[in-house]
Every structure is written in C-alpha cells, then in structure tokens.
Coordinates of C-alpha atoms in Angstrom, one line a residue:
Chain M
M1 CA 0.0 0.0 0.0
R2 CA 2.7 2.4 1.0
S3 CA 5.0 1.5 -1.9
K4 CA 2.2 2.2 -4.4
S5 CA 1.6 5.6 -3.1
L6 CA 5.4 6.3 -3.0
I7 CA 5.8 5.2 -6.6
A8 CA 3.0 7.6 -7.5
I9 CA 4.6 10.5 -5.7
L10 CA 8.0 9.7 -7.3
M11 CA 6.5 9.6 -10.7
S12 CA 4.8 12.8 -10.3
F13 CA 8.0 14.5 -9.1
S14 CA 10.1 13.1 -11.9
L15 CA 7.6 14.1 -14.6
A16 CA 7.5 17.6 -13.2
A17 CA 11.3 17.6 -13.2
C18 CA 11.4 16.5 -16.8
A19 CA 9.1 19.1 -18.0
G20 CA 11.2 21.8 -16.4
G21 CA 14.6 20.3 -17.0
G22 CA 14.5 19.9 -20.7
G23 CA 15.5 16.2 -20.4
G24 CA 13.2 15.3 -23.3
F25 CA 10.0 13.2 -23.1
G26 CA 10.6 10.2 -20.8
G27 CA 13.5 11.9 -19.2
Y28 CA 16.5 9.8 -20.4
S29 CA 18.8 11.5 -23.0
L30 CA 21.6 10.2 -24.9
V31 CA 25.1 11.4 -24.0
Q32 CA 27.4 11.4 -27.0
P33 CA 31.1 10.1 -26.7
K34 CA 32.6 13.6 -26.8
A35 CA 33.7 16.1 -24.2
R36 CA 30.7 17.3 -22.2
A37 CA 30.1 19.6 -19.2
V38 CA 28.3 17.8 -16.3
A39 CA 26.9 18.6 -12.9
N40 CA 25.8 22.3 -13.5
G41 CA 28.6 22.7 -16.0
K42 CA 31.3 22.7 -13.4
M43 CA 33.4 19.9 -14.8
T44 CA 34.0 18.3 -18.2
V45 CA 34.2 14.5 -18.9
T46 CA 34.6 12.6 -22.1
P47 CA 32.7 9.3 -22.2
P48 CA 34.4 6.8 -24.5
R49 CA 31.0 5.6 -25.8
P50 CA 27.5 6.7 -25.6
W51 CA 25.8 6.9 -22.1
N52 CA 22.4 7.9 -21.0
R53 CA 21.6 10.8 -18.8
V54 CA 19.2 9.8 -16.0
P55 CA 16.3 12.3 -15.5
R56 CA 16.5 14.4 -12.4
S57 CA 14.6 13.2 -9.5
Y58 CA 13.0 15.2 -6.6
Y59 CA 15.9 13.9 -4.4
D60 CA 18.7 15.1 -6.7
I61 CA 20.5 18.3 -5.7
A62 CA 21.4 21.1 -8.2
E63 CA 25.1 20.2 -8.1
E64 CA 24.6 16.6 -9.3
E65 CA 24.1 14.6 -12.6
N66 CA 23.6 11.0 -13.1
W67 CA 24.4 8.7 -16.1
T68 CA 23.7 5.0 -16.8
L69 CA 24.4 2.5 -19.4
N70 CA 21.9 -0.2 -18.6
G71 CA 19.6 1.6 -16.2
P72 CA 20.3 2.9 -12.7
I73 CA 19.5 -0.4 -11.1
L74 CA 22.3 -2.1 -12.9
D75 CA 24.8 0.7 -13.2
S76 CA 25.2 4.4 -12.8
I77 CA 27.8 7.0 -12.6
G78 CA 27.1 10.1 -10.4
F79 CA 28.9 13.5 -10.8
I80 CA 28.8 16.1 -8.0
A81 CA 30.6 19.3 -8.7
A82 CA 31.3 22.4 -6.7
L83 CA 29.2 21.5 -3.6
K84 CA 29.5 24.2 -1.0
D85 CA 30.2 23.8 2.7
G86 CA 27.1 23.0 4.7
K87 CA 25.2 21.4 1.8
A88 CA 24.2 17.7 1.6
I89 CA 24.9 15.4 -1.4
V90 CA 21.2 14.6 -1.5
R91 CA 18.0 16.7 -1.1
Q92 CA 16.4 16.2 2.3
R93 CA 14.1 17.8 4.7
R94 CA 15.4 19.7 7.6
K95 CA 13.3 17.7 10.1
E96 CA 13.9 14.2 8.8
D97 CA 14.9 11.8 11.6
R98 CA 17.8 10.4 9.6
Q99 CA 19.8 12.8 7.7
V100 CA 22.8 12.4 5.3
P101 CA 25.5 14.4 6.9
V102 CA 26.3 17.7 5.3
F103 CA 29.6 18.4 3.4
R104 CA 32.2 20.4 5.4
S105 CA 35.1 21.9 3.5
N106 CA 37.6 20.8 6.2
M107 CA 36.4 17.2 6.0
T108 CA 39.2 14.5 6.1
P109 CA 39.0 11.6 3.6
P110 CA 37.5 9.2 6.2
E111 CA 34.8 11.8 6.9
I112 CA 34.0 12.0 3.3
V113 CA 33.8 8.2 3.1
S114 CA 31.4 8.1 6.1
M115 CA 29.3 10.8 4.5
I116 CA 28.9 8.6 1.3
E117 CA 28.3 5.6 3.5
S118 CA 25.4 7.3 5.4
L119 CA 23.9 8.1 2.0
Y120 CA 23.8 4.5 1.2
R121 CA 22.5 3.4 4.6
I122 CA 19.9 6.1 4.9
R123 CA 18.7 6.5 1.3
G124 CA 19.8 3.2 -0.2
G125 CA 18.6 0.9 2.6
A126 CA 22.1 -0.7 2.8
A127 CA 22.3 -2.8 5.8
E128 CA 25.9 -3.8 5.1
F129 CA 28.5 -1.4 3.8
A130 CA 32.2 -2.2 3.6
M131 CA 35.0 0.1 2.5
T132 CA 37.3 -2.1 0.7
G133 CA 39.9 0.6 -0.2
L134 CA 40.8 4.2 0.4
K135 CA 43.9 5.7 -1.0
P136 CA 45.3 9.0 -2.4
A137 CA 44.5 9.8 -6.0
T138 CA 44.7 12.7 -8.3
F139 CA 41.4 13.9 -9.5
L140 CA 40.8 17.0 -11.6
G141 CA 44.5 17.6 -11.3
R142 CA 44.4 17.9 -7.6
Q143 CA 45.2 15.8 -4.6
G144 CA 42.1 13.7 -3.8
Y145 CA 41.0 10.2 -2.9
Q146 CA 40.0 6.9 -4.5
L147 CA 37.3 5.0 -2.6
D148 CA 36.3 1.5 -3.2
Y149 CA 33.3 -0.2 -1.4
D150 CA 31.0 -3.1 -1.4
Y151 CA 27.4 -3.1 0.0
L152 CA 24.2 -5.0 0.0
D153 CA 21.3 -2.9 -1.2
Q154 CA 17.7 -3.1 0.2
N155 CA 16.7 -5.6 -2.5
E156 CA 19.4 -7.9 -1.3
I157 CA 21.6 -7.3 -4.4
K158 CA 25.3 -7.2 -3.8
R159 CA 26.7 -4.0 -5.2
R160 CA 30.1 -2.4 -5.7
G161 CA 31.1 1.2 -6.0
R162 CA 34.2 3.3 -6.8
S163 CA 34.5 7.1 -6.2
Y164 CA 37.2 9.7 -7.1
G165 CA 36.9 13.1 -5.3
A166 CA 38.7 16.0 -4.2
V167 CA 37.9 19.2 -2.2
I168 CA 39.0 22.2 -4.3
H169 CA 38.7 25.8 -3.0
G170 CA 36.5 24.5 -0.2
R171 CA 34.0 22.7 -2.6
L172 CA 33.4 19.0 -3.1
Y173 CA 33.9 17.5 -6.6
L174 CA 33.4 13.8 -7.0
M175 CA 32.5 11.0 -9.5
L176 CA 31.0 7.8 -8.3
L177 CA 30.4 4.5 -10.0
D178 CA 27.7 2.3 -8.5
A179 CA 26.7 -1.1 -10.1
T180 CA 25.9 -4.7 -9.3
R181 CA 28.9 -6.6 -8.2
M182 CA 28.0 -9.3 -10.7
H183 CA 29.0 -8.2 -14.2
Y184 CA 27.9 -4.6 -14.4
F185 CA 30.5 -3.1 -12.2
E186 CA 33.4 -4.5 -14.2
H187 CA 31.6 -3.8 -17.4
A188 CA 31.3 -0.1 -16.7
L189 CA 34.6 0.4 -14.9
P190 CA 36.9 1.1 -17.9
D191 CA 34.6 3.8 -19.0
F192 CA 34.5 5.3 -15.5
E193 CA 38.2 5.3 -15.2
T194 CA 38.7 6.9 -18.6
M195 CA 36.2 9.6 -17.7
A196 CA 37.8 10.1 -14.2
R197 CA 41.3 10.4 -15.5
G198 CA 40.3 12.9 -18.2
A199 CA 37.9 14.9 -16.1
V200 CA 38.7 18.6 -16.2
L201 CA 37.6 21.4 -13.8
R202 CA 35.7 24.2 -15.4
S203 CA 35.9 27.6 -13.9
Chain H
M1 CA 23.1 10.1 -6.4
S2 CA 20.5 8.1 -8.1
L3 CA 19.4 5.9 -5.3
E4 CA 16.1 4.4 -4.9
I5 CA 14.2 5.6 -1.8
S6 CA 14.8 3.2 0.9
R7 CA 11.8 1.1 1.7
R8 CA 13.3 0.9 5.1
A9 CA 13.1 4.6 5.5
L10 CA 9.4 4.3 4.8
L11 CA 9.0 1.3 7.1
A12 CA 10.9 2.9 9.9
G13 CA 7.7 4.8 10.6
G14 CA 5.5 1.9 11.2
G15 CA 8.4 -0.4 11.9
C16 CA 7.9 -0.8 15.5
L17 CA 4.3 -1.7 15.0
C18 CA 4.9 -5.3 14.7
C19 CA 5.9 -5.5 18.3
A20 CA 4.4 -2.3 19.4
G21 CA 1.0 -2.9 17.8
L22 CA -1.7 -0.3 17.6
T23 CA -2.8 1.1 20.9
G24 CA -5.7 3.2 21.8
M25 CA -7.9 4.0 24.6
A26 CA -7.4 2.8 28.1
Q27 CA -8.9 -0.6 28.5
A28 CA -9.0 -3.0 31.4
R29 CA -5.7 -4.7 32.0
I30 CA -5.5 -8.4 31.0
A31 CA -4.1 -10.6 33.8
P32 CA -1.2 -12.6 32.5
S33 CA -2.7 -15.7 34.4
A34 CA -5.7 -15.6 32.1
M35 CA -3.6 -16.0 29.0
T36 CA -3.6 -19.7 28.5
P37 CA -2.2 -20.9 25.2
L38 CA -4.7 -21.9 22.5
I39 CA -2.5 -24.3 20.7
G40 CA -0.3 -27.1 21.9
P41 CA 3.0 -28.5 20.7
G42 CA 3.3 -29.4 17.0
Y43 CA 0.2 -27.3 16.1
K44 CA -1.0 -27.7 12.5
P45 CA -3.9 -25.7 10.9
L46 CA -7.2 -27.4 10.6
E47 CA -9.5 -25.1 8.9
T48 CA -9.3 -24.2 5.1
D49 CA -8.7 -20.6 5.5
E50 CA -5.9 -21.2 8.1
K51 CA -4.4 -23.8 5.9
G52 CA -4.3 -21.2 3.0
L53 CA -2.6 -18.7 5.3
W54 CA 0.0 -21.3 6.2
S55 CA 0.9 -22.3 2.8
Q56 CA 1.5 -18.6 1.9
Y57 CA 3.7 -18.2 5.0
E58 CA 5.6 -21.5 4.3
R59 CA 6.8 -20.0 1.0
I60 CA 7.7 -16.8 2.7
E61 CA 9.8 -18.7 5.2
Q62 CA 11.6 -20.4 2.5
D63 CA 12.5 -17.1 0.9
I64 CA 13.6 -15.6 4.2
A65 CA 15.7 -18.6 5.2
G66 CA 17.7 -17.8 1.9
S67 CA 18.0 -14.1 2.4
N68 CA 21.3 -12.4 2.1
L69 CA 20.1 -10.0 4.9
L70 CA 20.2 -12.6 7.6
I71 CA 22.9 -12.6 10.2
K72 CA 23.9 -16.2 10.3
D73 CA 26.5 -16.2 13.0
P74 CA 25.9 -19.7 14.5
K75 CA 26.4 -18.7 18.2
L76 CA 24.0 -15.7 17.9
V77 CA 21.4 -17.7 16.0
A78 CA 21.5 -20.6 18.4
Y79 CA 21.2 -18.1 21.3
L80 CA 18.0 -16.6 19.8
G81 CA 16.6 -20.0 19.2
G82 CA 17.5 -21.0 22.7
L83 CA 15.7 -18.0 24.1
A84 CA 12.6 -18.8 22.0
G85 CA 12.8 -22.3 23.4
R86 CA 12.8 -20.9 27.0
V87 CA 9.9 -18.5 26.6
G88 CA 8.0 -20.2 23.8
G89 CA 5.5 -22.1 26.2
P90 CA 3.9 -25.1 24.4
A91 CA 5.4 -23.9 21.0
A92 CA 9.0 -23.9 22.5
R93 CA 10.1 -26.6 20.1
D94 CA 8.2 -25.3 17.1
L95 CA 9.4 -21.7 17.1
R96 CA 12.0 -20.7 14.5
V97 CA 13.8 -17.4 14.9
Y98 CA 15.6 -15.6 12.0
L99 CA 17.8 -12.6 12.6
A100 CA 17.6 -9.9 10.0
H101 CA 20.5 -7.4 9.6
I102 CA 18.2 -4.3 9.7
P103 CA 18.9 -1.6 12.3
E104 CA 15.3 -1.2 13.4
F105 CA 13.5 -1.8 16.6
N106 CA 11.2 -4.5 15.3
A107 CA 10.2 -8.1 15.4
F108 CA 7.6 -10.1 13.5
M109 CA 5.7 -13.2 14.1
A110 CA 4.3 -15.3 11.3
P111 CA 1.2 -17.5 11.8
T112 CA 3.3 -20.6 11.1
G113 CA 5.6 -20.2 14.0
F114 CA 8.6 -18.4 12.6
M115 CA 9.7 -15.1 13.7
V116 CA 12.1 -12.5 12.4
V117 CA 14.0 -10.5 14.9
F118 CA 15.6 -7.3 13.6
S119 CA 19.3 -6.6 14.6
G120 CA 18.2 -3.1 15.9
L121 CA 16.5 -4.9 18.7
L122 CA 19.9 -6.4 19.9
T123 CA 21.4 -2.9 19.7
R124 CA 18.9 -1.6 22.2
M125 CA 18.2 -4.3 24.8
R126 CA 20.1 -4.0 28.1
N127 CA 19.7 -7.6 29.2
E128 CA 18.4 -11.0 28.2
A129 CA 15.1 -10.5 29.9
Q130 CA 14.2 -7.5 27.7
L131 CA 15.1 -9.5 24.6
A132 CA 13.2 -12.5 25.9
G133 CA 10.2 -10.2 26.6
V134 CA 10.1 -9.2 22.9
I135 CA 10.4 -12.9 21.8
A136 CA 7.7 -13.9 24.2
H137 CA 5.4 -11.1 23.1
E138 CA 5.7 -12.4 19.6
A139 CA 5.4 -16.0 20.7
G140 CA 2.2 -14.8 22.4
H141 CA 0.7 -13.8 19.0
F142 CA 1.3 -17.3 17.9
L143 CA 0.1 -19.1 21.0
R144 CA -3.1 -17.1 21.0
K145 CA -3.6 -17.6 17.3
H146 CA -3.7 -13.9 16.8
Q147 CA -3.2 -13.8 13.0
I148 CA -6.0 -16.1 12.0
R149 CA -8.3 -14.7 14.6
A150 CA -7.6 -11.2 13.4
W151 CA -7.9 -12.3 9.9
R152 CA -11.4 -13.8 10.5
D153 CA -12.4 -10.9 12.6
V154 CA -11.7 -8.4 9.8
R155 CA -13.1 -10.6 7.1
R156 CA -16.5 -10.6 9.0
K157 CA -16.4 -6.8 9.0
T158 CA -15.1 -6.0 5.6
D159 CA -15.3 -7.3 2.1
A160 CA -12.9 -10.3 1.7
F161 CA -11.6 -9.1 -1.6
T162 CA -10.5 -5.8 0.0
M163 CA -8.6 -7.8 2.6
L164 CA -7.0 -9.8 0.0
G165 CA -6.0 -6.7 -1.8
M166 CA -4.6 -5.3 1.4
G167 CA -2.9 -8.4 2.7
L168 CA -1.9 -11.0 0.3
G169 CA -1.9 -8.4 -2.5
G170 CA 1.3 -7.2 -0.8
L171 CA 2.7 -10.7 -1.4
S172 CA 1.9 -11.2 -5.0
A173 CA 3.1 -7.7 -5.7
A174 CA 6.6 -8.9 -5.1
G175 CA 6.3 -10.8 -8.4
G176 CA 4.8 -14.2 -8.8
G177 CA 4.1 -14.8 -5.2
F178 CA 6.7 -13.8 -2.6
A179 CA 9.7 -14.8 -4.4
G180 CA 11.1 -11.5 -5.7
I181 CA 13.1 -8.6 -4.7
G182 CA 13.4 -7.2 -1.2
D183 CA 11.8 -10.2 0.5
L184 CA 12.5 -9.0 4.1
Y185 CA 11.5 -5.5 3.4
Q186 CA 8.4 -6.7 1.8
L187 CA 7.7 -8.9 4.7
A188 CA 8.4 -6.0 7.2
Q189 CA 5.9 -4.0 5.1
F190 CA 3.4 -6.8 5.0
G191 CA 3.8 -7.3 8.6
T192 CA 3.1 -3.6 9.2
I193 CA 0.0 -3.8 7.1
F194 CA -1.0 -7.0 9.0
S195 CA -0.6 -5.2 12.3
L196 CA -2.4 -2.0 11.2
A197 CA -5.2 -3.8 9.6
Q198 CA -5.7 -6.6 11.9
Y199 CA -3.9 -6.7 15.3
G200 CA -6.0 -4.5 17.4
R201 CA -5.2 -3.2 20.8
D202 CA -6.9 -6.1 22.4
L203 CA -4.6 -8.6 20.8
E204 CA -1.5 -6.5 21.5
K205 CA -2.6 -6.5 25.1
E206 CA -3.0 -10.2 25.0
A207 CA 0.4 -10.7 23.5
D208 CA 1.8 -8.4 26.2
A209 CA 0.1 -10.4 29.0
T210 CA 1.1 -13.7 27.4
G211 CA 4.7 -12.6 27.0
L212 CA 4.8 -11.4 30.6
R213 CA 3.6 -14.8 31.8
L214 CA 6.0 -16.6 29.7
I215 CA 9.1 -14.7 30.7
S216 CA 8.3 -14.8 34.4
E217 CA 7.6 -18.5 34.2
A218 CA 11.1 -18.8 32.6
G219 CA 12.5 -16.9 35.6
Y220 CA 13.2 -13.6 33.8
S221 CA 12.5 -10.4 35.7
P222 CA 9.0 -9.4 34.5
I223 CA 9.6 -5.7 35.0
E224 CA 11.9 -5.7 32.0
M225 CA 9.1 -5.8 29.6
S226 CA 7.8 -2.4 30.7
N227 CA 11.4 -1.1 30.8
T228 CA 11.7 -2.1 27.1
W229 CA 8.7 0.1 26.4
S230 CA 9.9 3.1 28.4
Q231 CA 13.2 2.9 26.6
L232 CA 11.5 2.9 23.2
I233 CA 9.2 5.8 24.1
A234 CA 12.2 7.8 25.5
E235 CA 14.1 7.0 22.4
I236 CA 11.4 8.3 20.0
E237 CA 11.0 11.4 22.1
A238 CA 14.8 12.0 22.1
S239 CA 14.9 11.6 18.4
A240 CA 12.2 14.0 17.8
A241 CA 13.5 16.6 20.3
M242 CA 16.8 16.7 18.5
R243 CA 15.1 17.4 15.2
K244 CA 12.9 20.0 17.0
K245 CA 9.6 18.3 16.2
R246 CA 6.9 16.3 17.9
P247 CA 7.3 12.7 18.6
F248 CA 5.8 10.9 15.8
R249 CA 6.5 7.6 14.1
G250 CA 4.2 6.3 11.5
T251 CA 1.0 6.4 13.7
S252 CA 0.1 8.7 16.4
L253 CA 2.0 6.3 18.7
L254 CA 3.1 9.1 20.9
A255 CA 1.8 12.2 19.6
S256 CA -1.2 12.7 21.8
H257 CA -2.3 9.3 22.9
P258 CA -1.7 8.2 26.4
A259 CA -1.9 4.6 25.2
P260 CA 1.8 3.6 25.2
A261 CA 2.0 4.9 28.7
D262 CA -1.1 2.8 29.5
R263 CA 0.4 -0.3 28.0
M264 CA 3.6 0.3 29.9
A265 CA 1.7 0.9 33.0
D266 CA -0.3 -2.4 32.6
L267 CA 2.9 -4.3 32.1
R268 CA 4.4 -2.7 35.1
A269 CA 1.4 -3.4 37.3
S270 CA 1.2 -7.0 36.2
A271 CA 5.0 -7.4 36.8
V272 CA 4.5 -6.0 40.4
E273 CA 1.8 -8.6 41.0
I274 CA 3.9 -11.4 39.6
Q275 CA 6.9 -10.4 41.7
A276 CA 4.8 -10.3 44.8
S277 CA 4.9 -14.1 44.8
G278 CA 8.3 -13.8 46.3
R279 CA 10.1 -15.9 43.7
S280 CA 13.5 -14.5 42.6
Y281 CA 14.0 -13.3 39.1
D282 CA 17.0 -12.7 36.9
A283 CA 17.5 -10.2 34.1
G284 CA 20.3 -12.2 32.6
R285 CA 22.4 -9.1 32.0
D286 CA 25.9 -10.6 32.0
R287 CA 24.9 -13.5 29.8
Y288 CA 23.4 -11.1 27.3
L289 CA 26.3 -8.7 27.2
S290 CA 28.8 -11.4 26.7
I291 CA 26.8 -13.0 23.8
I292 CA 26.4 -9.5 22.2
A293 CA 30.0 -8.3 22.8
P294 CA 31.5 -9.6 19.6
H295 CA 28.7 -7.8 17.6
K296 CA 28.5 -4.7 19.6
A297 CA 30.6 -2.5 17.4
M298 CA 28.7 -3.5 14.2
L299 CA 25.3 -3.0 15.8
L300 CA 26.2 0.5 17.0
D301 CA 27.8 1.3 13.7
D302 CA 24.6 0.4 12.0
Q303 CA 22.7 2.7 14.2
V304 CA 25.0 5.6 14.4
K305 CA 25.5 5.8 10.8
L306 CA 21.8 6.5 10.2
N307 CA 22.5 10.0 11.6
D308 CA 19.5 10.0 13.8
P309 CA 21.4 11.8 16.6
G310 CA 18.7 12.0 19.3
A311 CA 17.9 8.3 19.0
S312 CA 21.5 7.2 18.7
L313 CA 22.5 9.3 21.8
Y314 CA 19.7 7.9 23.8
I315 CA 20.6 4.3 22.9
I316 CA 24.2 4.8 23.8
Q317 CA 23.6 6.6 27.0
N318 CA 21.0 4.0 28.0
L319 CA 23.6 1.2 27.4
A320 CA 26.2 3.2 29.3
K321 CA 24.1 2.9 32.4
D322 CA 25.9 -0.5 32.6
G323 CA 29.3 1.2 32.2
W324 CA 31.1 3.3 29.7
S325 CA 33.5 1.5 27.3
G326 CA 35.9 2.8 24.7
T327 CA 33.5 1.6 21.9
L328 CA 30.5 3.5 23.5
R329 CA 32.6 6.7 23.8
Y330 CA 33.8 6.4 20.3
Y331 CA 30.3 6.0 18.9
E332 CA 29.0 8.8 21.0
A333 CA 31.7 11.0 19.4
E334 CA 30.7 9.7 16.0
I335 CA 27.2 10.9 16.6
W336 CA 28.2 14.5 17.3
R337 CA 30.6 14.4 14.2
L338 CA 27.8 13.1 11.9
K339 CA 25.2 15.6 13.3
G340 CA 27.8 18.5 13.0
K341 CA 26.3 21.4 11.2
G342 CA 29.3 23.6 11.5
K343 CA 28.1 25.4 14.6
G344 CA 31.3 24.3 16.3
A345 CA 29.7 22.9 19.4
D346 CA 29.0 19.5 17.8
E347 CA 32.5 19.1 16.4
A348 CA 34.1 20.1 19.7
R349 CA 32.1 17.4 21.4
A350 CA 33.2 14.9 18.8
V351 CA 36.9 15.9 19.3
Q352 CA 36.5 15.6 23.0
G353 CA 34.8 12.3 22.7
Y354 CA 37.5 10.8 20.6
A355 CA 40.1 12.0 23.1
A356 CA 38.1 10.3 25.9
A357 CA 37.6 7.2 24.0
V358 CA 41.3 6.6 23.4
Q359 CA 41.9 6.9 27.1
M360 CA 40.0 3.6 27.6
P361 CA 41.8 0.3 27.4
D362 CA 39.3 -1.1 25.0
A363 CA 39.3 1.8 22.6
P364 CA 38.6 0.4 19.0
A365 CA 41.2 1.3 16.4
E366 CA 38.7 3.6 14.6
A367 CA 38.8 5.8 17.7
W368 CA 42.6 6.3 17.3
R369 CA 42.1 7.1 13.6
A370 CA 39.4 9.7 14.5
H371 CA 41.4 11.1 17.3
G372 CA 44.5 11.3 15.1
Y373 CA 42.7 13.2 12.3
S374 CA 41.0 15.6 14.7
L375 CA 44.5 16.4 16.2
L376 CA 45.8 17.0 12.6
K377 CA 42.9 19.3 11.9
S378 CA 43.6 21.4 14.9
G379 CA 47.2 21.7 13.9
Q380 CA 48.7 19.3 16.4
A381 CA 50.8 17.3 13.8
E382 CA 53.0 15.1 16.0
P383 CA 50.4 13.8 18.4
G384 CA 48.0 13.4 15.4
K385 CA 50.5 11.3 13.6
R386 CA 51.3 9.2 16.7
A387 CA 47.5 8.5 17.1
L388 CA 47.3 7.5 13.3
A389 CA 50.4 5.3 13.8
R390 CA 48.5 3.6 16.6
Y391 CA 45.6 3.0 14.4
L392 CA 47.8 1.3 11.8
A393 CA 49.5 -0.8 14.4
M394 CA 46.1 -2.0 15.7
K395 CA 44.8 -2.6 12.2
P396 CA 47.8 -3.3 9.8
A397 CA 45.5 -4.6 7.1
A398 CA 43.0 -1.7 7.3
S399 CA 41.5 -1.0 3.9
D400 CA 42.4 2.7 4.2
A401 CA 46.0 2.3 5.4
A402 CA 47.4 3.8 2.2
M403 CA 45.3 7.0 2.9
V404 CA 46.3 7.1 6.5
R405 CA 50.0 6.7 5.7
Y406 CA 49.6 9.5 3.2
S407 CA 48.0 11.8 5.8
M408 CA 50.9 11.0 8.2
A409 CA 53.5 12.1 5.7
Q410 CA 52.0 15.5 5.1

C-alpha cells in the first residue's frame, strides 16, 4: 500500500522535473562520446562511448548529474561538482529523523567516506557497507582520494562502488560508479576510469 | 546520487508496530494468568482458511531462510533459538527465529511459528530479559492464534476481496508470489499492514500479557518488559527533540495518545503482581552482554551511521548505564561528528569524545584514527601522527591504510 503511493509520488516529481529540466520526453537523454560539461557545468568529462543521462529526481541536488548504461538499477555514474560547505549530497528535509551528513570543507578523507556511507545506509537501505579501499589519488588535477566499497542494497543485491573525489577551494567534486557486483561493475569500470582520468575542472 | 528511496526509510515509521502494535484508549488490564495458550506442541492448521494462510507463509519462510540479509553467526542464531525455546511455552520446540540485519526496533511473528527479529533490537536491549520479553510477546501472538483470529475478525467486517488486496496483495506484488526482490523489506511492510489492519489493541494486550507470563515462568525479571517500552518511548522522544519536532513515528503512537504509557503501566502493574509471589527473578544481563559483545561495534555502527542523533545518543547513554566503554565513547563522538552542522559545538564534542575514547583500554582502532585526524585538523601534527600510527599498528591490514599513511606524511 505504501509503496504504491510512493511510486505515484516519485513519478509525479520526476515528470515535473522532466518538464522543467528539458530532459526530453521520458527523461533519459543520450550522451554522445565527446567532451561534455556535467553537474551544473562545473566539470567536463569525455565518455568513450554513448551513455544515457538519468532524468533528475526530486531527491537530486542542483550540483549533481547521473548517467547510466543499462539503467540505474544495474549501473550508474554520479557526478557532483562544486558542492558548498554545509550542503548535503542529497536533497532532504530539515526535520527528517535520519539525515545524510552535510559536506564540510575541512572534511578528512575518512569523513567524506562516512558521508557517502550514510547516503547508502539512509537512502539506499544498505544494511551492510564495507569500505574495501581508500587511497590518495589525483582527481581534476588535484590531490584527492579513490574510494572502493561493497554493499548489500535493500533488494538484497550485492553492489560495488568506486569514487574519485577532491575538495577544491573548499568545494566538493566527485565521481561515483555504482553497479551490481555481478557483471555490471566490471563492465562499466573502464569507461568510468577513462572519464575520471580525463575529467577537467571548469571555472 | 540516483538511489532508490529506501523502503526501510518508509518502514521505519511503522516499523515498531509489529511488536508495538496499535494502541488506543485505556482498557482493562489483562491478567497474565488468564492468558492460556490456545495451541499445543506441534500445532497444525485445521480449517481451510488457516491452511491457506499457512501455505503462503511457508513459502515466505523459504525465501527468508535464503535471504542475504540474515545474520547467520551460529552462536547468535543458536542463542536466539534457545531464548525462544525458553519462553515459547507449548510452542517452544516449534518456534524458528531468523535474525535480519536491519537496524530497526522490530520483530515479526508469522502465523506458522517463525519469527523475524531485527538486529536493531539487539542494539537496544540491556539484558536478556528484555530480549526474551520481545520474543515472548511475539510468541504470544502465535500461541493465542492472533493472525488467524484477526484475519477472520476483519473478514467478518469487511469485504474479503478488500482484505486480500490489502494483505496477500502485498505478497503477489513482489512478483509471482513472494519470491522476488526485497523479501525481508516486503515482509516488514506486509507485517506492518497486517498489524495495522488486523492486530487490534486487544490482541496486543493479550500478547503483552502472554509474554509477561512466559518470561516470568522462565525466571526472567518481569519488570523488564515495561522497561523495554519506556526505553522505546524515550528514544522516540529524544529523536524528535533533536530534530525539534513532535514525537511521531508512523502512527500517532506518541503524539497525543496516552496509550503507550497505558500499556507500559499495565505491564508494570502486572509485573509487580507477579513479583509479589516472592520468587526471585533474573535479568540475565551478564549473559546477554557477553553474547552480544562480539557484535556490539557492528550494531552501534549500523545505528549511528543512520545519523538520527537524538535516538542514537539515547541508545548509547542507556547502554552506558551499565558502564562506559571505549566503543561506546567512540560511537558517542561519532554521533556528534555526523550531526555536526558547523556550529562548532558538535564538532568540539566529537573531538573531546575521541580523546576520551582513546583513554579507555578497549578503545577501538577507529577511535585512534578519528582522534588522530582531529588532532591533525587542529594543527597538532605530531600527536596526530602518533595516534594514526597507533591505528595502523592495531589494524595493519586496514583498507584505508594507504590514505592514513599519506596523511601522516603530510
């Protein structure tokens, strides 16, 4: 009963978002394999093959953009660019019991990881989340991090993720690949790596 | 990020209903001694409608038994099974308990004799008697045949097809019966619907009274059942207060109803009567704490990372009544850090908390990492690096070792 009404609510929001966002009828739009500004135009990535841009949902923040190859349940890449101090990586109500922690410009890498982990636990229903790697990495030409993680989603599907990110002039920039551990993660990883390596900051 | 909305987030509202039930106006207290079981050992359904209900739930149980969300630690599972055996009355040998890794205060009883206990219960209970009380309450639903009684009761009052749509519709919606995605979440949702639609306050009171009888017969301190209630109420209030809103979870459980307080009062009054017999009772605290100890950090981690600071602080401070540990101090600090909205005070509390945690002999490695980074942030490079080195010494194979080493080299 509840899920039905929720789906109805989500649909009405995404339709409204489509109408306003120019994402085309149905919302998904093709991303051509050439340099493209993403996430409010704050960074440029170059996909090695065509991807699909996911229509904006009610829960998306202005600073993000999401792509998929086979549908977001199987694989997706999220981009967040120039997120300000004090903002969360997801849209949420101020009085929500459970809230994804807000980004702080002085966050240490483990704190950024735990912010991402809370997103999965609170919004993704992940009961099990394991960081499998966190190491320094260059992203957008700056010192940043590479995070790897595995988790079990609310549908009991084993998933895997990788994220590159950096805090530049006090703002958060990140890319995040999220896919099923079986097949789709490995399948999308080369594209993700290519895009992350070639990502360029736009002023 | 394009995540689906968590069904759990939705369920959290009504989540506690399975064991909390719907409560309403003040009614006469049911004496535990009046709660004789309606079924005996090895009970099997006799009537056609009950057989139908059973066959649905037998399929659900098969799916649950294979769920990835189950915690399968043999010692813990055996412990829960043992508790059900102690407080299961005539059904002691028939009850099956599944432990779901879902950090909610919830438990669920199926009409066929299996129950699902959510890991969030283990996070919150202070002793074995409290946990046994929840299990006994759920067993009470089974022993008093609540599911089929409620089912028949509502069918008398409403159109049977409506009920099918509400109840079993939830099962088939999962795709060709119950085998589909999100089985346990579906079940939790189904359970909630079942509770909302069918367990009335009378049946919840019966389950409370039955549970109280069962745990006291097993030698558990009967007052602990009402303590569980007062803890839950206090937690919900603390959660709401931190977010500056009225206590509200799914139903008007606490908004304006005196009902939970009534129910708690009934449980307390019955417990006092039972204890007047002069028999000595045990809360089983030490046994419970030693069984839970290996899982404590995981349970607290699950809760704290939900960033519901009021609830999490209440839970930790309630557990700390039995003594602070490095783990509790560390997670208390984590709550402040996650809550932090840059007002300074929250972060300062977190920093102090990490510093306090590492003073304790059982401080987890993560406390040293957090302490180290907080020192680095405040410009205390050398002590910060020493704390990070301590983290690496305790956890040489840490998955973030490369990042920590990098931070130490800056």
